[in-house]
Coordinates of C-alpha atoms (C1' of nucleotides) in Angstrom, one line a residue:
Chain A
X1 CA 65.3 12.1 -44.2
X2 CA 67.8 11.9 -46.9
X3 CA 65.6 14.8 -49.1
X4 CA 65.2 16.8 -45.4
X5 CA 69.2 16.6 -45.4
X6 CA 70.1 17.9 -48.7
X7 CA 68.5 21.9 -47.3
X8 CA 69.2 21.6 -43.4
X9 CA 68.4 25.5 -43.0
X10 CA 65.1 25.2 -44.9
X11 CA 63.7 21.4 -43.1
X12 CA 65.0 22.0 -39.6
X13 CA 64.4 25.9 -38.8
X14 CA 64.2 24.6 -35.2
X15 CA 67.8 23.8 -34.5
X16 CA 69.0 26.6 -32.9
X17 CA 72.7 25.3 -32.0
X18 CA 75.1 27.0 -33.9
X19 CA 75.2 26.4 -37.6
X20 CA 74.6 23.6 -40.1
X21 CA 78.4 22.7 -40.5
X22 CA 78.0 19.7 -38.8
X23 CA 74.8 18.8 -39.8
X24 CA 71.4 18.0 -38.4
X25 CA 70.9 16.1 -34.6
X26 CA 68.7 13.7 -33.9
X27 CA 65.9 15.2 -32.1
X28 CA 65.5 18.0 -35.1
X29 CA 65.4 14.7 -37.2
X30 CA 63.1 12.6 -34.9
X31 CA 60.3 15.5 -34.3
X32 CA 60.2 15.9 -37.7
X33 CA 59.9 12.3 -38.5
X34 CA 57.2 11.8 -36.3
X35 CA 58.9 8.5 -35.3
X36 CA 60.5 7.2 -31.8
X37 CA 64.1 8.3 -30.7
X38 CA 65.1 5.0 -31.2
X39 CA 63.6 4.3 -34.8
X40 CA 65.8 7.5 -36.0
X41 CA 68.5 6.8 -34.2
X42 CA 68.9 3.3 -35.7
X43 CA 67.9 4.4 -38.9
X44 CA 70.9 7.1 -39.1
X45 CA 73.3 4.5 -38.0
X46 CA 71.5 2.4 -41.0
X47 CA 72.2 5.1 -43.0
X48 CA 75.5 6.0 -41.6
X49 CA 77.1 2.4 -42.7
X50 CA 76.1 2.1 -45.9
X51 CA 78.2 5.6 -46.4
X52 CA 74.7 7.9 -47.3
X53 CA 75.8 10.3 -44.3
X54 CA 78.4 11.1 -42.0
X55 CA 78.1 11.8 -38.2
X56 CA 80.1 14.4 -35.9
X57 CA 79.8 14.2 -31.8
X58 CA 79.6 17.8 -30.1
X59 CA 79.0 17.6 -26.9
X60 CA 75.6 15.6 -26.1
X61 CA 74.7 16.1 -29.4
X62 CA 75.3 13.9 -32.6
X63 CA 75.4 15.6 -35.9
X64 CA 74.4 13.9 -39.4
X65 CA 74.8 15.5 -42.7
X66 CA 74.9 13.8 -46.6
X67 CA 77.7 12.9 -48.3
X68 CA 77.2 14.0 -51.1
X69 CA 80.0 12.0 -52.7
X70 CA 78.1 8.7 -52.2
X71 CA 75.2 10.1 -53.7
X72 CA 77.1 10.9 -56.8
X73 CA 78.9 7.7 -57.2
X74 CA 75.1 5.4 -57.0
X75 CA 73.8 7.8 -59.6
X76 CA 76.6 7.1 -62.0
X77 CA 76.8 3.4 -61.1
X78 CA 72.9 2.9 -61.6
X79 CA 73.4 5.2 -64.8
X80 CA 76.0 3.0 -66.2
X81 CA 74.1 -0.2 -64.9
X82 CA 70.3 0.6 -65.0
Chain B
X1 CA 66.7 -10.2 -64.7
X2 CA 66.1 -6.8 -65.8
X3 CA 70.0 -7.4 -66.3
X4 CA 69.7 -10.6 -67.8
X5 CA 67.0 -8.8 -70.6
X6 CA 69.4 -6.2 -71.6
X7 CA 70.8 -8.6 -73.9
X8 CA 68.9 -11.5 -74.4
X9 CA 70.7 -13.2 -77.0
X10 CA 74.0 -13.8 -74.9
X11 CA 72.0 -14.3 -71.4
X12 CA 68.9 -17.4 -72.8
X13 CA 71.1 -18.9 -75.8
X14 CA 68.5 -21.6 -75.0
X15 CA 65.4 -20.4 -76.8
X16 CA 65.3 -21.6 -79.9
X17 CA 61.3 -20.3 -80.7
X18 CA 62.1 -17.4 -83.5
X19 CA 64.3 -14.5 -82.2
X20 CA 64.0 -11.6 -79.5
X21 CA 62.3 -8.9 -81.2
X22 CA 59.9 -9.9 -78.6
X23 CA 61.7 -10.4 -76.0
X24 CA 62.4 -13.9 -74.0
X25 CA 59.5 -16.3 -72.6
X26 CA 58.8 -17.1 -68.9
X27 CA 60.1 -20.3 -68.8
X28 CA 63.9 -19.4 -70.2
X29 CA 63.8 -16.3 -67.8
X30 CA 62.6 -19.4 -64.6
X31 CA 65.3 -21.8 -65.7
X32 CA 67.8 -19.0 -65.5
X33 CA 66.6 -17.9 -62.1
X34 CA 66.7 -21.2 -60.6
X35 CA 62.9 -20.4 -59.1
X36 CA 59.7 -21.8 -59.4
X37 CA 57.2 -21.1 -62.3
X38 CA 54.7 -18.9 -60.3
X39 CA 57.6 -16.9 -58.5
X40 CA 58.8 -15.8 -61.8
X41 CA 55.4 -15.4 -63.4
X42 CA 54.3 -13.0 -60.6
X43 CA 57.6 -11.6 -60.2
X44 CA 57.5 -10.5 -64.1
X45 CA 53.8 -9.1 -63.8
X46 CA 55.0 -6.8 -61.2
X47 CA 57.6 -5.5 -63.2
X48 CA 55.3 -5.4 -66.2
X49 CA 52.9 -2.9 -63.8
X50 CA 55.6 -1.3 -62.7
X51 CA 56.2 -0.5 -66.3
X52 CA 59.7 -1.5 -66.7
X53 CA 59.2 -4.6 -68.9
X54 CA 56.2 -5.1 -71.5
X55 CA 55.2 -8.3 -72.4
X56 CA 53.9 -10.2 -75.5
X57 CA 51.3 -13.2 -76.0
X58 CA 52.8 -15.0 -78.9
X59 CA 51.1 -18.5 -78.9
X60 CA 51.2 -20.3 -75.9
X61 CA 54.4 -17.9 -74.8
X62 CA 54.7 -15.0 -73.1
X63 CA 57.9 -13.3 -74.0
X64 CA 58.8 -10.4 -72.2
X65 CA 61.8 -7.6 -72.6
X66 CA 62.9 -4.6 -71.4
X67 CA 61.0 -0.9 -71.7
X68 CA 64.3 1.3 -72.1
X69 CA 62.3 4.6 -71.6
X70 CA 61.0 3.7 -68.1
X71 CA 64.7 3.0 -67.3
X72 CA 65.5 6.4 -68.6
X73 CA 63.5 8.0 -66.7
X74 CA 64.1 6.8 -63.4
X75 CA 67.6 7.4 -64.4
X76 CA 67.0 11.0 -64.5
X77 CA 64.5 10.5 -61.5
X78 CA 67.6 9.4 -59.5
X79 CA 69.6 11.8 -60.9
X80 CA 67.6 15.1 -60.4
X81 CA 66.4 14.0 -57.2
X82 CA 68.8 11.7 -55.4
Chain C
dT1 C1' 37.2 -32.0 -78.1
dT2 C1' 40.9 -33.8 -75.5
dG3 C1' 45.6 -34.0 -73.8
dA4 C1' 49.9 -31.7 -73.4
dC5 C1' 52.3 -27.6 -72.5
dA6 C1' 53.1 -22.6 -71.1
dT7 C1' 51.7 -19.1 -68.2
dA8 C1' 48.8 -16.8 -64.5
dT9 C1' 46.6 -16.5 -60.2
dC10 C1' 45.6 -17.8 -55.4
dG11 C1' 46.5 -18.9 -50.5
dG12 C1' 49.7 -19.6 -47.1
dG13 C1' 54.2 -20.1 -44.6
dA14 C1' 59.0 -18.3 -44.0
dA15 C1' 62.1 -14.6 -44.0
dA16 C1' 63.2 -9.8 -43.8
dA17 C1' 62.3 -5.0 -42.6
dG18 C1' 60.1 -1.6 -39.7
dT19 C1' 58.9 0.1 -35.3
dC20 C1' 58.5 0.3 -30.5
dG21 C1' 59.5 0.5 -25.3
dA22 C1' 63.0 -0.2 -22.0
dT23 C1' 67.5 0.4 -20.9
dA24 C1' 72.5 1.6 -21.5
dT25 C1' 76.0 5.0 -22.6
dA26 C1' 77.9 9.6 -23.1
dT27 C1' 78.0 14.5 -22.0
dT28 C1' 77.0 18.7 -19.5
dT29 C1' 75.9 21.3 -15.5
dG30 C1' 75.3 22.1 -10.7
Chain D
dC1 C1' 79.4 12.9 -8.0
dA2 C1' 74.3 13.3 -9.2
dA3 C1' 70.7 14.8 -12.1
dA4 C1' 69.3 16.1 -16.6
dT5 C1' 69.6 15.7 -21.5
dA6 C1' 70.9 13.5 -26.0
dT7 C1' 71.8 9.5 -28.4
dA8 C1' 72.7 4.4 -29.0
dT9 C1' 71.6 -0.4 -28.3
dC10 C1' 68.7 -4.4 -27.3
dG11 C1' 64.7 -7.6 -27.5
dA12 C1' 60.2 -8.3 -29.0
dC13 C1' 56.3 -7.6 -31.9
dT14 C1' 54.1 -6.2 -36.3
dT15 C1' 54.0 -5.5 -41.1
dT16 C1' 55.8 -6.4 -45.5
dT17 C1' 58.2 -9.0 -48.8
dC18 C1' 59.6 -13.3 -50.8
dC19 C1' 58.7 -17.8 -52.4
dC20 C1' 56.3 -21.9 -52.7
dG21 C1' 52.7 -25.6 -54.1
dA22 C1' 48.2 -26.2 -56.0
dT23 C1' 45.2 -24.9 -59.2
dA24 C1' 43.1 -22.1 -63.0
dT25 C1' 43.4 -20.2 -67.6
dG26 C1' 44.9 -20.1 -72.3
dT27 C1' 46.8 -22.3 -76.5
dC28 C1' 48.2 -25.8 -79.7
dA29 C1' 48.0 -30.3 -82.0
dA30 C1' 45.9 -34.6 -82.9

DNA sequence: TTGACATATCGGGAAAAGTCGATATATTTG
DNA sequence: CAAATATATCGACTTTTCCCGATATGTCAA
């Protein structure tokens, strides 16, 4: 999910709601998955707390996209530490 | 232990048998770890497959130490991919 | 060759992670 | 407000991982 993420426009062509701003929702990220609502859903909020993505409400829809900056910060801390 | 192996002569102080061109045996690495024989001894063969640490029969030791290229190349695994 | 020591392998039980269905909550629309 | 839709949470079950004791293998020294 977190590779799907990184080129929303080119892994979810589907998603048809305005643009990528926000991010990718849930069902884009569950179809693709192939796993049950609830799997993603818990897995995003998995995700979500350890800091790997970030999440926006519109409407009936939630939105998750990386961030980025927690992505940087592991690959210099297992850099330094590897 | 992968940490513990990156300097050997500062983490097992205890092994007296020669130096650590080697590396360090099983049992320093157990006592260390505070687990039993066979946890460690399977635990080190899976990073020896794994190809992170390579090992060496020297008598009735084993000594194991760190492969520094296979950390350098996950490091720029993580990097170009995370 | 036998006994002592170091390590490796095997089989199983306990703990953790992954996944699901059912249900709860939130939002939009009529 | 009620129904429909999207997501979140809960409890249970399955699979995987972790760790152990027992035992096997390999090596050294007497």
């Amino acid at each position: 999910m977190l590779e799907w993420l990184k080129e929303p426009e080119l892994n979810f062509p589907d998603q048809i709601t305005a643009g990528f701003e926000h991010g990718v929702c849930v069902g884009q990220i569950q179809a693709k998955a192939g796993l049950t609502q609830s799997t993603v859903s818990e897995y995003l909020s998995i995700l979500q707390r350890a800091g790997f993505i970030e999440s926006k409400r519109v409407g009936q829809w939630t939105y998750y996209k990386r961030n980025e900056g927690a992505f940087e910060a592991l690959s210099k801390l297992i850099q330094s530490n590897l």
